[in-house]
Amino acid sequence: MGDKQVLVTGACGEIGQALVQGLAKRGGFRIVTSDLMPLPDSIKSLAAEHVQGDLVYKVKNFYDYDFEMIFHLAASLSSKAEVATEEAHRINVEGTMQLLMLAAYRSEKYGKPVRFLFPSSIAAYGMPDRAEKKKAGRVMEGEWNTPHTMYGCNKLYCEKLGVYYSRYCGQRHLDEHPPVMCDFRAIRFPGLISAFTLPSGGTSDYGPEMLHQAAQGKPYSCFVREDTRISFMAMPDAIKSILMLSETPREKLNHTVYNIAAFALTAGEFRDRAVKAFPKAQITFEPNPRRQGIVDSWPEDVDDTLARTEWGWKPDYNADRFFDDYFLPEIRKRYRN
Ligand code: AKB
């Protein structure tokens, strides 16, 4: 049997680059990528084909491709989406719907469910104020589904669209002979931190930005208060989770959307660890009210019991291991510090 053909959208983004590398390392895949940008050198040789351009208009090119899996990572992140709201809706919702239509079409036509992996986010949650956030602690998937941001609304709605296209499309599940539908699965990611790339346009970006600046001996002004707490995860764990969920047999899954967690730290705790590792780091706190408001609406942490019990999820990196075994060794090599 030949390689499984897979599509990775948003391949030039942080998760995209790491996922293409993860799939290539695993082997057995013909990787097709798409993005607005040309592929960076780090992954150029790993993709069999790259389709460059606006996904909303490019999806039609993919109708003849026999994709077993679609990893749809292209998105406009939370801070950027508040500045260009309608454009974010177009990218985040229209792009996802076009791809879901493609997955539904191919699943039905060839009688084989196309697996659709969707990265959702802790932005799908929305807590009314800091007191409720503190009181709620670790939230379950069904709680506080009241996002405050365009990006969070888009993610939550796309989760629902995924359920629609994979279960109820055209109400044909009620037919005497229902069609084969696509197989949609979503992970709600916390803030992600890579030692190799930097995010852009997100609101959890203060975590990675602070650490990368400190490692280079550059000053950093953090746009949230010291006491701000949300959950974070090492990029290798994020890739592990995507691959794990994509490989889990459908019959093991009783849900469609899963939280995953690794460690929750305050911005002040990030500063303390950065200063311990790089004593010359200069980190100050100058909260930006809008970006602060976004992070205050996200939960302190999430409960990932469903992922642990249904598909065996367990992160490799808690806070200590994240710093000691992954981030610091890699970042020291990168910036020679
Ligand atoms: C963002 O900050 O927008 C993203 C996310 C938490 O989904 N990193």
PDB file of N, CA, C and O in Angstrom, residues 9-36:
ATOM      1  N   THR A   9      -3.321  22.465   6.214  1.00  0.00           N
ATOM      2  CA  THR A   9      -3.511  23.884   5.874  1.00  0.00           C
ATOM      3  C   THR A   9      -2.830  24.738   6.950  1.00  0.00           C
ATOM      4  O   THR A   9      -2.631  24.281   8.071  1.00  0.00           O
ATOM      5  N   GLY A  10      -2.474  25.963   6.587  1.00  0.00           N
ATOM      6  CA  GLY A  10      -1.767  26.817   7.547  1.00  0.00           C
ATOM      7  C   GLY A  10      -0.400  26.237   7.859  1.00  0.00           C
ATOM      8  O   GLY A  10       0.098  26.353   8.979  1.00  0.00           O
ATOM      9  N   ALA A  11       0.217  25.611   6.858  1.00  0.00           N
ATOM     10  CA  ALA A  11       1.466  24.857   7.087  1.00  0.00           C
ATOM     11  C   ALA A  11       2.632  25.750   7.501  1.00  0.00           C
ATOM     12  O   ALA A  11       3.599  25.261   8.079  1.00  0.00           O
ATOM     13  N   CYS A  12       2.547  27.048   7.195  1.00  0.00           N
ATOM     14  CA  CYS A  12       3.673  27.932   7.553  1.00  0.00           C
ATOM     15  C   CYS A  12       3.559  28.448   8.982  1.00  0.00           C
ATOM     16  O   CYS A  12       4.480  29.081   9.490  1.00  0.00           O
ATOM     17  N   GLY A  13       2.433  28.209   9.615  1.00  0.00           N
ATOM     18  CA  GLY A  13       2.251  28.666  10.998  1.00  0.00           C
ATOM     19  C   GLY A  13       3.063  27.813  11.954  1.00  0.00           C
ATOM     20  O   GLY A  13       3.727  26.847  11.551  1.00  0.00           O
ATOM     21  N   GLU A  14       2.987  28.189  13.235  1.00  0.00           N
ATOM     22  CA  GLU A  14       3.790  27.471  14.246  1.00  0.00           C
ATOM     23  C   GLU A  14       3.429  25.998  14.339  1.00  0.00           C
ATOM     24  O   GLU A  14       4.289  25.131  14.303  1.00  0.00           O
ATOM     25  N   ILE A  15       2.117  25.731  14.479  1.00  0.00           N
ATOM     26  CA  ILE A  15       1.712  24.312  14.614  1.00  0.00           C
ATOM     27  C   ILE A  15       1.959  23.617  13.280  1.00  0.00           C
ATOM     28  O   ILE A  15       2.397  22.473  13.239  1.00  0.00           O
ATOM     29  N   GLY A  16       1.680  24.316  12.187  1.00  0.00           N
ATOM     30  CA  GLY A  16       1.825  23.736  10.851  1.00  0.00           C
ATOM     31  C   GLY A  16       3.235  23.211  10.611  1.00  0.00           C
ATOM     32  O   GLY A  16       3.413  22.058  10.213  1.00  0.00           O
ATOM     33  N   GLN A  17       4.224  24.057  10.874  1.00  0.00           N
ATOM     34  CA  GLN A  17       5.613  23.637  10.623  1.00  0.00           C
ATOM     35  C   GLN A  17       5.969  22.430  11.483  1.00  0.00           C
ATOM     36  O   GLN A  17       6.562  21.459  11.008  1.00  0.00           O
ATOM     37  N   ALA A  18       5.568  22.484  12.757  1.00  0.00           N
ATOM     38  CA  ALA A  18       5.910  21.377  13.665  1.00  0.00           C
ATOM     39  C   ALA A  18       5.146  20.107  13.279  1.00  0.00           C
ATOM     40  O   ALA A  18       5.686  18.995  13.378  1.00  0.00           O
ATOM     41  N   LEU A  19       3.909  20.266  12.798  1.00  0.00           N
ATOM     42  CA  LEU A  19       3.134  19.073  12.422  1.00  0.00           C
ATOM     43  C   LEU A  19       3.707  18.428  11.158  1.00  0.00           C
ATOM     44  O   LEU A  19       3.803  17.190  11.074  1.00  0.00           O
ATOM     45  N   VAL A  20       4.073  19.240  10.171  1.00  0.00           N
ATOM     46  CA  VAL A  20       4.658  18.675   8.946  1.00  0.00           C
ATOM     47  C   VAL A  20       5.915  17.879   9.320  1.00  0.00           C
ATOM     48  O   VAL A  20       6.130  16.756   8.843  1.00  0.00           O
ATOM     49  N   GLN A  21       6.728  18.435  10.223  1.00  0.00           N
ATOM     50  CA  GLN A  21       7.931  17.708  10.655  1.00  0.00           C
ATOM     51  C   GLN A  21       7.547  16.420  11.387  1.00  0.00           C
ATOM     52  O   GLN A  21       8.160  15.373  11.184  1.00  0.00           O
ATOM     53  N   GLY A  22       6.495  16.499  12.212  1.00  0.00           N
ATOM     54  CA  GLY A  22       6.050  15.316  12.966  1.00  0.00           C
ATOM     55  C   GLY A  22       5.532  14.220  12.042  1.00  0.00           C
ATOM     56  O   GLY A  22       5.841  13.036  12.225  1.00  0.00           O
ATOM     57  N   LEU A  23       4.762  14.611  11.034  1.00  0.00           N
ATOM     58  CA  LEU A  23       4.224  13.619  10.082  1.00  0.00           C
ATOM     59  C   LEU A  23       5.355  12.994   9.270  1.00  0.00           C
ATOM     60  O   LEU A  23       5.385  11.782   9.048  1.00  0.00           O
ATOM     61  N   ALA A  24       6.313  13.839   8.863  1.00  0.00           N
ATOM     62  CA  ALA A  24       7.435  13.333   8.053  1.00  0.00           C
ATOM     63  C   ALA A  24       8.260  12.340   8.874  1.00  0.00           C
ATOM     64  O   ALA A  24       8.702  11.306   8.375  1.00  0.00           O
ATOM     65  N   LYS A  25       8.438  12.659  10.167  1.00  0.00           N
ATOM     66  CA  LYS A  25       9.220  11.782  11.032  1.00  0.00           C
ATOM     67  C   LYS A  25       8.524  10.428  11.216  1.00  0.00           C
ATOM     68  O   LYS A  25       9.164   9.374  11.207  1.00  0.00           O
ATOM     69  N   ARG A  26       7.203  10.493  11.358  1.00  0.00           N
ATOM     70  CA  ARG A  26       6.450   9.239  11.508  1.00  0.00           C
ATOM     71  C   ARG A  26       6.533   8.386  10.254  1.00  0.00           C
ATOM     72  O   ARG A  26       6.561   7.173  10.290  1.00  0.00           O
ATOM     73  N   GLY A  27       6.500   9.045   9.090  1.00  0.00           N
ATOM     74  CA  GLY A  27       6.596   8.339   7.813  1.00  0.00           C
ATOM     75  C   GLY A  27       5.279   7.759   7.355  1.00  0.00           C
ATOM     76  O   GLY A  27       4.318   7.661   8.130  1.00  0.00           O
ATOM     77  N   GLY A  28       5.212   7.383   6.081  1.00  0.00           N
ATOM     78  CA  GLY A  28       4.007   6.756   5.537  1.00  0.00           C
ATOM     79  C   GLY A  28       2.969   7.746   5.040  1.00  0.00           C
ATOM     80  O   GLY A  28       1.830   7.359   4.767  1.00  0.00           O
ATOM     81  N   PHE A  29       3.346   9.029   4.933  1.00  0.00           N
ATOM     82  CA  PHE A  29       2.383  10.039   4.468  1.00  0.00           C
ATOM     83  C   PHE A  29       2.888  10.746   3.215  1.00  0.00           C
ATOM     84  O   PHE A  29       4.091  11.015   3.086  1.00  0.00           O
ATOM     85  N   ARG A  30       1.959  11.047   2.318  1.00  0.00           N
ATOM     86  CA  ARG A  30       2.246  12.010   1.245  1.00  0.00           C
ATOM     87  C   ARG A  30       1.629  13.324   1.708  1.00  0.00           C
ATOM     88  O   ARG A  30       0.410  13.444   1.788  1.00  0.00           O
ATOM     89  N   ILE A  31       2.487  14.286   2.044  1.00  0.00           N
ATOM     90  CA  ILE A  31       2.007  15.505   2.699  1.00  0.00           C
ATOM     91  C   ILE A  31       1.786  16.614   1.673  1.00  0.00           C
ATOM     92  O   ILE A  31       2.730  17.053   0.998  1.00  0.00           O
ATOM     93  N   VAL A  32       0.529  17.050   1.564  1.00  0.00           N
ATOM     94  CA  VAL A  32       0.195  18.213   0.723  1.00  0.00           C
ATOM     95  C   VAL A  32      -0.032  19.371   1.681  1.00  0.00           C
ATOM     96  O   VAL A  32      -0.718  19.212   2.695  1.00  0.00           O
ATOM     97  N   THR A  33       0.564  20.522   1.397  1.00  0.00           N
ATOM     98  CA  THR A  33       0.423  21.666   2.299  1.00  0.00           C
ATOM     99  C   THR A  33      -0.268  22.819   1.580  1.00  0.00           C
ATOM    100  O   THR A  33      -0.252  22.897   0.350  1.00  0.00           O
ATOM    101  N   SER A  34      -0.858  23.707   2.381  1.00  0.00           N
ATOM    102  CA  SER A  34      -1.367  24.947   1.792  1.00  0.00           C
ATOM    103  C   SER A  34      -1.149  26.078   2.786  1.00  0.00           C
ATOM    104  O   SER A  34      -1.132  25.864   4.003  1.00  0.00           O
ATOM    105  N   ASP A  35      -0.954  27.261   2.257  1.00  0.00           N
ATOM    106  CA  ASP A  35      -0.761  28.447   3.094  1.00  0.00           C
ATOM    107  C   ASP A  35      -0.766  29.664   2.173  1.00  0.00           C
ATOM    108  O   ASP A  35      -0.555  29.539   0.966  1.00  0.00           O
ATOM    109  N   LEU A  36      -0.989  30.828   2.785  1.00  0.00           N
ATOM    110  CA  LEU A  36      -0.882  32.075   2.018  1.00  0.00           C
ATOM    111  C   LEU A  36       0.550  32.308   1.555  1.00  0.00           C
ATOM    112  O   LEU A  36       0.795  32.939   0.533  1.00  0.00           O
TER     113      LEU A  36
END
